[in-house]
């Protein structure tokens, strides 16, 4: 089961001939993901590692069955690539690219309205269902198949949490990076809904960070709907106001979006907050043991 | 990226937003000359990238050109400390000398990104001159919002609705509609992340004028806004942050004494948090990014060690794409190039971790290794505090 992607997911790479696209397409293929096609305008008719390349998404979906697309194209072309995937009827587009202009994403979100496609990212590590499908840039070897769902705004902090879980023998159903930008596709609530309905997922780790109000909105939803235990962490408790902390979306502005506010909201919604980023796995283990 | 008030006003004027007459002055003599041109009485405003200038004495009224020159001399070259600058303050290098206005009412107008709605939103308030967050808390009924649909853009009826809510009289509505439209156009066309007029004032002769203006820009879009980029004032930025951005590193100066070098923004923030949890204070946020090279790691070390307050360094790397051996080589090279005299704790995890540890072990460097984040934080805090006790 798991969510979003599984062993049957047939994946397209947009931007397959760039250095990043090549490196990660190869790594995902080695992991066992069904990398079935690539798109780079002007390179149609050629191939990479035996994967056929097309000029347009339209050509690719006309030639073969494709479920999902992973996007590595440069920031100035990323929004167009996402909309091309959506137009091609791709079920899930995952945009890894960092640095996409916010205005471009505002237009993408508007374009997505009423369409059946889902978007993950941009500026995210992607999504992985361990042992089945890796779509993105996360190191595959730290993951292990199991029953913990992971959803996060971060990249490497997610790897840290996954590594802790795996080290404690807690495998993952699916790990989803929603990205560090202020305007993005699937959010915490969308992913939590999927985990809530997925029988393979028994509990969820949710990792937030400063900026915006996505964690507060998730807290409201969790309190009203979540049937499974959630362990949380919010990065940036020591971050100063008004400074962008690496991620475009990680900024406390007008006194809003602090880690303290977010942690309080999640705690009030019944989320068990990890006392430190080094204890995300241990907190999950405690929660599962006390539930038994 | 931020710009100065005088630059924001020049932009707004171009987009049809009425602003007071005025010019930039960098010497007292220039300020006096501008005052004469304006007809004598004027306002002298310090230009720094921080709010709270009025209360801090950075905005002065002058009755005549002589007074303008004297006030300018008081401000130029001196530090201005506001609640947003921190105790170190900012040196005033530029002044905006402007005509004084006969003010009737102060309002607020701003365009920001509404993250929950994924689109820009125009916020207006009949109460201006104070922080909009404060109004939102105390008098939320005074605030109006208009969402901007990217498919059709700002619509004239939204402008009319807003004008009436702000108390515009029939004969003023057209001017307010044009003003708001100009602000929204500037926000969208120039890739702003904030475009704020606070206060927007009404004058006794019935005009609406932007008395102050603030614009911030989306860094991701600067590549297509060369004109905006040319307005960047490096004097207003932390020199280490400028240096870091030249190498594609993300660095933010903080108040503590433990330097951090981490890959990934989330992990970097979490590393700062865990230092604090163990009783230490981080000196910086530093994300070397996913594709760091040895050169980048070396530069990162140079930048964080150039902060004289740094008494210890914590390296926390979770290698995904970034291989631990590359980081280890970077550390060894940096140590060869620069004399690292403070204790350094290194925690490597992930891809090629064993090779990375071997490179560090064989380097002969005095590195304190750590297996986990918690252990790393504990060790660096202990090392720094121990060192400070020895020094006493």
XYZ file of C-alpha atoms in Angstrom:
684
model
C 0.000 0.000 0.000
C 1.814 3.088 1.269
C 0.879 6.469 -0.246
C 1.541 8.396 -3.480
C 4.066 5.976 -5.005
C 4.624 2.203 -4.975
C 6.395 -0.548 -6.916
C 4.066 -0.126 -9.893
C 4.610 3.631 -10.272
C 5.966 4.445 -13.726
C 8.158 7.532 -13.536
C 9.145 10.207 -16.060
C 12.143 12.511 -15.524
C 11.784 16.097 -16.807
C 15.237 17.544 -17.322
C 16.805 14.101 -17.721
C 19.903 15.232 -19.621
C 21.153 17.804 -17.072
C 23.819 16.773 -14.539
C 21.354 16.563 -11.633
C 18.732 14.801 -13.723
C 21.213 12.196 -14.912
C 22.733 11.556 -11.485
C 19.411 11.041 -9.736
C 17.680 9.202 -12.558
C 20.499 6.678 -12.376
C 20.300 6.476 -8.564
C 16.516 6.028 -8.604
C 16.765 3.355 -11.289
C 19.398 1.504 -9.252
C 17.075 1.702 -6.246
C 14.493 -0.186 -8.279
C 12.179 2.631 -9.334
C 10.519 2.141 -12.713
C 12.169 5.002 -14.583
C 10.394 4.639 -17.924
C 10.929 7.889 -19.829
C 12.657 11.255 -19.910
C 11.896 14.651 -21.402
C 14.396 17.227 -22.627
C 13.344 19.561 -25.448
C 15.630 18.965 -28.427
C 16.833 15.551 -27.249
C 13.798 13.544 -28.375
C 14.665 10.219 -29.998
C 17.827 9.699 -27.944
C 18.079 7.709 -24.709
C 19.816 7.708 -21.331
C 20.719 4.422 -19.587
C 18.247 2.694 -21.885
C 15.481 5.176 -20.924
C 13.836 6.752 -24.010
C 13.886 10.567 -24.187
C 11.093 12.705 -25.687
C 10.896 16.371 -26.684
C 7.663 17.034 -24.806
C 5.614 15.485 -22.010
C 2.808 15.194 -24.547
C 4.971 12.897 -26.716
C 6.029 10.830 -23.704
C 2.503 10.175 -22.430
C 1.331 9.411 -25.973
C 4.033 6.768 -26.340
C 3.785 5.004 -22.989
C 1.954 4.766 -19.695
C 3.351 7.245 -17.156
C 2.026 7.881 -13.634
C 4.420 10.362 -12.105
C 7.058 12.869 -13.107
C 10.111 14.092 -11.241
C 11.364 17.543 -12.277
C 14.998 18.701 -12.162
C 14.831 21.570 -14.670
C 16.474 24.917 -13.726
C 14.451 27.404 -11.597
C 13.490 29.741 -14.441
C 11.845 26.886 -16.393
C 10.506 24.833 -13.472
C 7.005 26.338 -13.303
C 6.491 25.705 -17.012
C 7.697 22.118 -16.600
C 5.236 21.519 -13.754
C 2.350 22.874 -15.831
C 3.455 20.770 -18.798
C 3.276 17.678 -16.575
C -0.180 18.684 -15.344
C -1.352 19.286 -18.901
C -0.084 15.802 -19.809
C -2.360 14.291 -17.179
C 0.486 13.158 -14.892
C -0.984 12.054 -11.539
C 1.891 13.238 -9.370
C 4.523 15.829 -10.292
C 7.474 16.110 -7.917
C 9.537 19.281 -8.334
C 12.998 19.025 -6.772
C 14.254 22.361 -8.152
C 15.254 24.989 -5.586
C 14.931 28.720 -6.301
C 11.675 28.898 -8.281
C 10.294 32.479 -8.211
C 7.302 32.790 -5.881
C 5.167 34.526 -8.521
C 5.704 31.569 -10.848
C 4.431 29.203 -8.157
C 1.397 31.431 -7.546
C 0.500 30.919 -11.207
C 1.185 27.174 -11.010
C -1.140 26.810 -8.024
C -3.876 28.645 -9.926
C -3.292 26.391 -12.942
C -3.624 23.298 -10.731
C -7.116 24.304 -9.585
C -9.684 21.856 -10.939
C -7.008 19.535 -12.364
C -6.584 15.992 -11.114
C -2.780 16.193 -10.875
C -1.011 16.524 -7.560
C 2.200 18.459 -6.998
C 4.969 17.919 -4.451
C 7.462 20.737 -3.922
C 9.256 22.674 -5.281
C 12.482 22.774 -3.270
C 11.858 19.319 -1.813
C 13.765 16.010 -1.617
C 10.872 14.063 -3.200
C 8.985 11.006 -2.038
C 10.074 7.442 -1.234
C 8.219 4.257 -0.410
C 11.117 2.166 0.919
C 11.912 -0.936 -1.103
C 9.451 0.036 -3.829
C 9.895 3.461 -5.348
C 12.310 6.350 -4.797
C 11.397 9.542 -6.613
C 13.862 12.222 -5.662
C 17.253 12.954 -4.191
C 17.102 11.287 -0.761
C 19.722 8.610 0.053
C 17.819 5.347 -0.457
C 19.975 3.204 1.822
C 18.941 4.865 5.111
C 15.295 3.874 4.595
C 13.653 0.608 5.541
C 10.152 -0.624 4.714
C 7.721 -0.420 7.622
C 4.749 1.418 9.086
C 5.814 4.960 10.009
C 4.756 7.733 7.666
C 7.074 10.749 7.490
C 6.107 14.207 6.232
C 8.488 17.160 6.356
C 9.357 20.629 5.031
C 13.053 19.799 5.235
C 15.538 17.605 3.354
C 18.520 16.587 5.448
C 16.607 16.917 8.727
C 14.209 14.334 7.307
C 17.144 12.024 6.549
C 18.256 12.513 10.152
C 14.794 11.532 11.432
C 14.537 8.559 9.058
C 17.989 7.377 10.111
C 16.916 7.521 13.771
C 13.754 5.539 12.987
C 15.617 2.896 10.985
C 18.255 2.630 13.725
C 15.524 1.824 16.245
C 13.992 -0.785 13.953
C 11.094 1.419 12.906
C 10.629 1.160 9.142
C 8.726 3.680 7.039
C 5.604 3.317 4.897
C 6.301 6.444 2.812
C 8.459 9.528 3.415
C 7.204 12.743 1.822
C 9.105 16.023 1.508
C 6.669 18.892 0.931
C 9.467 21.429 0.441
C 10.787 24.617 1.999
C 9.147 27.259 -0.221
C 6.241 29.547 0.759
C 4.032 28.420 -2.170
C 3.985 24.701 -2.849
C 1.861 21.714 -3.799
C 0.693 19.078 -1.306
C 0.860 20.324 2.273
C 0.888 18.723 5.708
C -2.884 18.295 5.787
C -3.032 16.667 2.326
C -0.339 14.158 3.261
C -1.717 13.510 6.765
C -5.099 12.696 5.181
C -3.440 10.099 2.945
C -1.538 8.564 5.886
C -4.719 8.509 7.959
C -6.431 6.392 5.297
C -3.455 4.146 4.540
C -3.706 0.823 6.413
C 0.068 0.287 6.117
C 0.791 3.473 8.072
C 0.441 3.082 11.844
C 1.915 6.380 13.033
C 3.311 9.591 11.536
C 6.365 11.789 12.057
C 5.729 15.397 11.064
C 8.643 17.829 10.798
C 7.911 21.522 10.461
C 9.955 24.675 10.580
C 9.542 28.402 11.176
C 7.545 30.600 8.782
C 3.951 30.599 7.574
C 1.132 28.818 9.361
C 1.095 25.330 7.777
C 1.859 23.651 11.134
C -0.950 25.536 12.885
C -3.376 24.560 10.109
C -2.196 20.940 10.390
C -2.763 21.064 14.157
C -6.399 22.053 13.642
C -6.894 19.186 11.191
C -5.103 16.652 13.394
C -7.207 17.522 16.402
C -10.434 17.008 14.456
C -9.524 14.038 12.246
C -6.304 12.155 12.905
C -6.803 8.589 14.078
C -3.127 7.692 14.344
C -0.407 8.903 16.706
C 1.711 11.806 15.423
C 5.190 12.715 16.632
C 6.312 16.238 15.786
C 9.314 18.498 15.646
C 9.628 22.123 14.568
C 13.062 23.428 13.551
C 14.167 27.005 14.149
C 13.471 27.540 17.856
C 16.596 29.722 18.012
C 16.070 31.500 14.674
C 15.953 35.322 14.751
C 12.923 37.200 13.396
C 13.031 38.750 9.944
C 15.853 36.561 8.601
C 15.348 33.974 5.900
C 16.907 30.765 7.228
C 18.083 29.102 4.013
C 14.636 28.011 2.850
C 12.617 30.716 1.094
C 9.690 29.937 3.383
C 11.612 29.797 6.661
C 11.195 33.338 7.925
C 9.492 34.797 10.983
C 7.730 37.965 9.808
C 5.664 40.385 11.833
C 6.162 38.186 14.909
C 4.294 35.331 13.177
C 5.513 31.850 12.317
C 7.717 31.158 15.348
C 8.641 27.606 16.321
C 7.225 28.184 19.813
C 3.748 29.023 18.448
C 3.793 26.037 16.122
C 4.926 23.604 18.813
C 2.254 24.861 21.189
C -0.448 24.420 18.539
C 0.676 20.889 17.669
C 0.978 19.891 21.305
C -2.528 21.171 22.002
C -3.749 19.014 19.111
C -2.349 15.894 20.771
C 0.905 15.645 18.809
C 3.803 14.287 20.876
C 6.615 16.791 20.378
C 10.164 15.438 20.307
C 12.156 17.373 22.927
C 15.175 17.578 20.631
C 15.937 16.853 16.968
C 18.073 13.950 18.193
C 15.054 12.294 19.837
C 12.516 12.122 17.015
C 12.977 8.368 16.612
C 13.083 7.708 20.359
C 9.888 9.713 20.899
C 8.127 7.649 18.234
C 9.300 4.435 19.883
C 7.932 5.591 23.251
C 4.616 6.536 21.695
C 4.267 3.146 20.005
C 5.240 1.246 23.157
C 2.812 3.135 25.362
C 0.056 2.515 22.806
C 0.500 -1.224 23.074
C 16.368 41.659 -0.826
C 15.458 45.018 0.707
C 15.775 48.524 -0.690
C 15.653 52.010 0.829
C 12.558 54.150 1.220
C 13.736 56.673 -1.385
C 14.259 53.859 -3.916
C 10.841 52.364 -3.182
C 9.254 55.792 -3.653
C 10.986 56.268 -7.005
C 9.565 52.927 -8.112
C 6.079 53.748 -6.843
C 6.124 57.137 -8.548
C 6.835 55.329 -11.812
C 3.805 53.101 -11.199
C 1.548 56.115 -10.688
C 1.503 56.261 -6.901
C 1.669 59.858 -5.595
C 4.683 60.410 -3.313
C 5.972 63.627 -1.686
C 8.443 65.748 -3.689
C 11.972 65.056 -2.526
C 15.511 63.915 -3.342
C 18.376 61.858 -2.014
C 21.172 63.693 -0.138
C 24.505 62.237 0.940
C 26.009 65.475 2.333
C 24.566 68.258 4.540
C 25.126 70.757 1.696
C 23.027 68.625 -0.659
C 20.296 68.446 1.975
C 20.305 72.258 2.255
C 20.129 72.655 -1.523
C 17.199 70.252 -1.793
C 15.395 72.095 1.016
C 15.813 75.387 -0.889
C 14.433 73.764 -4.024
C 11.451 72.437 -2.034
C 10.715 75.915 -0.731
C 12.330 75.854 2.714
C 10.450 73.717 5.228
C 11.122 69.999 4.820
C 11.556 66.583 6.430
C 14.986 64.935 6.654
C 14.721 61.144 6.778
C 17.582 58.730 7.525
C 17.746 55.921 4.956
C 18.565 52.580 6.578
C 17.084 49.119 6.029
C 15.186 49.045 9.309
C 11.898 50.267 10.703
C 11.312 52.356 13.809
C 13.312 55.318 12.488
C 10.861 57.969 13.712
C 10.970 56.984 17.376
C 14.757 56.567 17.219
C 15.262 60.171 16.055
C 16.024 59.304 12.430
C 13.320 61.556 10.984
C 13.667 65.283 11.603
C 11.623 68.337 10.688
C 13.463 71.378 9.390
C 11.884 74.835 9.089
C 14.391 76.197 6.542
C 17.410 75.148 4.450
C 19.901 76.032 7.225
C 18.046 73.795 9.651
C 17.893 71.025 7.044
C 21.658 71.229 6.615
C 22.195 71.118 10.388
C 19.839 68.166 10.878
C 21.517 66.330 7.999
C 24.918 66.878 9.627
C 23.555 65.395 12.863
C 22.353 62.253 11.107
C 24.985 61.533 8.456
C 27.837 59.274 9.496
C 26.231 58.554 12.836
C 24.669 55.416 14.214
C 20.941 55.050 14.368
C 19.641 52.475 16.828
C 16.032 51.351 16.346
C 14.178 48.358 17.740
C 14.871 46.601 14.425
C 18.616 47.304 14.098
C 19.707 45.617 17.312
C 21.962 47.408 19.831
C 24.789 47.807 17.309
C 22.619 50.153 15.179
C 23.248 51.220 11.589
C 25.414 54.011 10.198
C 23.350 56.590 8.299
C 24.899 57.207 4.868
C 21.951 58.494 2.874
C 19.114 60.899 3.559
C 15.804 61.547 1.875
C 14.910 65.241 1.999
C 11.199 65.711 1.341
C 8.463 68.324 1.379
C 6.308 68.383 4.508
C 2.612 67.614 4.040
C -0.447 68.917 5.788
C -1.760 65.576 7.002
C -5.407 64.836 7.704
C -5.547 61.066 8.223
C -3.055 58.169 8.293
C -4.004 54.901 6.593
C -2.263 51.629 5.729
C -1.877 49.865 2.392
C 0.258 46.797 1.740
C 0.587 43.848 -0.621
C 1.979 40.604 0.785
C 1.973 36.961 -0.152
C -0.887 35.156 1.570
C 0.833 31.817 2.071
C -2.338 29.959 3.083
C -4.094 31.056 -0.123
C -0.966 30.766 -2.319
C -1.606 34.185 -3.844
C -0.876 37.828 -3.088
C -3.268 39.737 -0.917
C -3.804 43.459 -0.543
C -4.276 44.614 3.030
C -5.712 48.026 3.871
C -6.514 49.680 7.150
C -8.141 52.921 8.185
C -5.503 53.026 10.905
C -2.000 53.719 9.627
C 1.370 54.825 10.911
C 1.504 51.915 13.337
C 2.477 48.296 12.708
C -0.238 46.454 10.840
C 0.268 43.377 13.042
C -0.688 45.493 16.044
C -3.855 46.739 14.324
C -4.708 43.146 13.359
C -4.448 42.153 17.002
C -6.268 45.067 18.591
C -8.737 46.272 15.946
C -9.176 43.527 13.352
C -12.408 45.183 12.159
C -10.344 48.087 10.783
C -8.564 45.795 8.314
C -9.800 44.962 4.792
C -8.309 42.279 2.574
C -8.533 41.775 -1.175
C -7.118 38.599 -2.701
C -5.368 38.927 -6.077
C -6.257 36.197 -8.563
C -3.189 35.553 -10.747
C -5.390 34.462 -13.638
C -7.158 37.813 -14.047
C -5.059 40.161 -11.942
C -6.281 43.016 -9.804
C -9.832 44.065 -10.735
C -11.206 47.626 -10.812
C -14.168 46.793 -8.542
C -11.713 45.667 -5.856
C -10.100 49.094 -6.036
C -13.458 50.873 -5.741
C -14.554 48.687 -2.845
C -11.306 49.411 -1.055
C -11.471 53.166 -1.748
C -14.924 53.423 -0.159
C -13.839 51.319 2.820
C -10.913 53.674 3.355
C -13.356 56.563 3.514
C -12.612 58.124 0.133
C -15.133 60.735 -1.048
C -16.726 60.271 -4.485
C -14.361 62.732 -6.137
C -11.348 60.924 -4.595
C -12.283 57.364 -5.592
C -10.682 57.421 -9.054
C -7.362 58.582 -7.602
C -7.391 55.861 -4.922
C -8.273 53.191 -7.503
C -5.290 54.256 -9.631
C -2.972 54.383 -6.616
C -3.892 50.885 -5.424
C -3.639 49.516 -8.941
C -0.129 50.998 -9.212
C 0.963 49.373 -5.952
C -0.373 45.966 -7.003
C 1.249 46.238 -10.439
C 4.607 47.113 -8.875
C 4.314 44.099 -6.544
C 3.581 41.639 -9.343
C 5.767 43.051 -12.119
C 8.849 43.499 -9.927
C 8.523 40.171 -8.050
C 8.084 41.787 -4.642
C 7.595 39.793 -1.481
C 6.285 42.930 0.264
C 5.141 46.336 -0.994
C 3.927 48.507 1.844
C 2.774 52.123 2.177
C 2.600 52.943 5.855
C 1.290 55.479 6.341
C -0.725 56.348 3.285
C -1.906 59.827 4.186
C -4.746 62.053 3.119
C -3.851 65.727 2.987
C -6.025 68.730 3.832
C -6.305 69.492 0.120
C -7.858 66.033 -0.440
C -4.953 64.065 -1.895
C -3.818 60.514 -1.069
C -0.007 60.327 -0.820
C 2.500 57.576 0.134
C 4.302 59.159 3.081
C 6.524 56.122 3.621
C 7.253 53.105 1.427
C 8.868 49.741 1.972
C 9.604 47.087 -0.625
C 11.167 43.656 -0.261
C 11.896 41.368 -3.197
C 11.826 37.635 -3.840
C 15.489 36.591 -4.028
C 14.551 33.701 -6.319
C 13.347 36.165 -8.958
C 16.248 38.637 -8.885
C 17.774 36.975 -11.965
C 14.986 38.519 -14.048
C 14.895 41.900 -12.232
C 18.256 43.499 -13.075
C 16.941 46.954 -12.262
C 15.894 45.873 -8.768
C 19.216 44.122 -8.233
C 21.042 47.365 -9.080
C 19.354 48.978 -6.043
C 21.041 46.585 -3.607
C 22.988 48.494 -0.912
C 25.798 46.286 0.367
C 26.469 48.758 3.241
C 23.198 47.568 4.759
C 24.151 43.893 4.756
C 26.378 41.829 7.039
C 29.781 41.494 5.280
C 29.937 37.786 6.145
C 26.480 37.250 4.667
C 27.597 38.992 1.455
C 30.752 36.876 1.287
C 28.732 33.702 1.871
C 26.252 34.546 -0.881
C 29.142 34.948 -3.342
C 29.957 31.259 -2.792
C 26.368 30.044 -2.839
C 26.392 29.496 0.906
C 23.514 30.503 3.107
C 24.833 32.260 6.231
C 23.088 34.257 8.937
C 24.951 35.913 11.802
C 23.646 35.234 15.323
C 24.667 36.358 18.799
C 26.327 33.243 20.291
C 29.837 31.759 20.238
C 29.476 28.299 18.683
C 29.981 28.351 14.927
C 27.901 25.829 12.963
C 28.551 24.254 9.579
C 25.672 22.093 8.393
C 24.219 20.790 5.121
C 20.558 21.598 4.582
C 18.479 24.442 6.035
C 16.245 22.307 8.260
C 19.162 20.391 9.755
C 21.066 23.664 10.221
C 18.168 25.142 12.199
C 17.825 21.919 14.204
C 21.565 22.031 14.972
C 21.212 25.571 16.342
C 18.278 24.360 18.428
C 20.157 21.421 19.923
C 23.153 23.617 20.825
C 20.762 25.838 22.764
C 19.135 22.810 24.408
C 22.541 21.798 25.713
C 23.155 25.234 27.200
C 25.205 26.805 24.378
C 24.511 29.665 21.978
C 24.917 29.334 18.190
C 27.033 32.026 16.490
C 25.473 31.518 13.091
C 23.242 29.630 10.722
C 25.290 28.152 7.882
C 23.934 25.850 5.215
C 26.588 24.631 2.779
C 23.848 23.230 0.547
C 23.409 19.912 -1.176
C 26.184 20.199 -3.743
C 29.033 21.567 -1.656
C 32.542 21.169 -3.010
C 35.810 21.196 -1.064
C 36.291 24.868 -1.990
C 32.864 25.750 -0.661
C 33.553 23.985 2.640
C 36.879 25.828 2.950
C 35.179 29.191 2.294
C 32.474 28.317 4.790
C 35.113 27.740 7.460
C 36.849 31.022 6.643
C 33.589 32.936 6.955
C 32.468 31.430 10.226
C 35.914 31.699 11.823
C 36.189 35.367 10.789
C 33.613 36.024 13.508
C 35.800 36.913 16.489
C 33.180 35.711 18.952
C 33.411 32.097 17.762
C 34.939 29.920 20.501
C 34.187 26.528 18.989
C 32.849 24.922 15.815
C 30.264 22.213 15.326
C 30.175 20.457 11.965
C 27.009 18.433 11.436
C 26.681 16.696 8.089
C 24.074 14.211 6.983
C 25.437 12.997 3.687
C 22.806 12.230 1.113
C 23.971 13.459 -2.228
C 26.691 15.253 -0.305
C 29.363 12.677 0.445
C 31.031 12.657 3.868
C 34.496 12.158 2.322
C 34.121 15.457 0.404
C 33.272 17.266 3.626
C 36.194 15.594 5.415
C 38.592 16.673 2.655
C 37.193 20.195 2.870
C 37.796 20.300 6.607
C 41.369 19.039 6.234
C 42.095 21.567 3.488
C 40.548 24.430 5.442
C 42.627 23.508 8.491
C 45.759 23.626 6.334
C 44.872 27.023 4.898
C 43.635 28.680 8.043
C 44.819 28.277 11.569
C 41.861 26.791 13.435
C 42.528 27.606 17.102
C 39.153 26.721 18.547
C 37.845 23.264 19.436
C 35.981 21.555 16.620
C 33.435 18.755 16.963
C 32.608 16.873 13.771
C 29.599 14.654 13.335
C 29.383 12.863 9.999
C 26.555 10.532 9.030
C 25.295 9.029 5.774
C 26.950 8.406 2.415
C 30.654 7.395 2.632
C 30.754 8.080 6.360
C 33.533 5.536 7.072
C 35.797 7.037 4.420
C 35.103 10.511 5.793
C 35.983 9.498 9.324
C 39.189 7.859 8.114
C 40.278 11.014 6.276
C 39.735 13.068 9.445
C 41.436 10.458 11.661
C 44.526 10.294 9.444
C 44.794 14.084 9.128
C 46.268 14.498 12.589
C 43.884 17.400 13.230
C 42.605 17.916 16.776
C 39.029 17.027 15.925
C 36.557 15.801 18.500
C 34.435 13.158 16.757
C 30.795 12.537 17.605
C 28.353 9.862 16.463
C 25.014 11.574 17.040
C 23.660 15.123 17.012
C 23.099 15.037 20.767
C 26.620 13.842 21.475
C 28.032 16.497 19.136
C 26.098 19.302 20.815
C 27.049 18.141 24.284
C 30.745 17.904 23.372
C 31.019 21.328 21.707
C 29.167 23.086 24.526
C 31.454 21.414 27.065
C 34.588 22.248 25.063
C 33.615 25.910 24.684
C 32.577 26.349 28.298
C 35.702 24.542 29.545
C 37.838 26.816 27.426
C 36.162 29.912 28.746
C 36.688 28.781 32.345
C 40.376 28.198 31.620
C 40.617 31.688 30.204
C 39.172 33.232 33.370
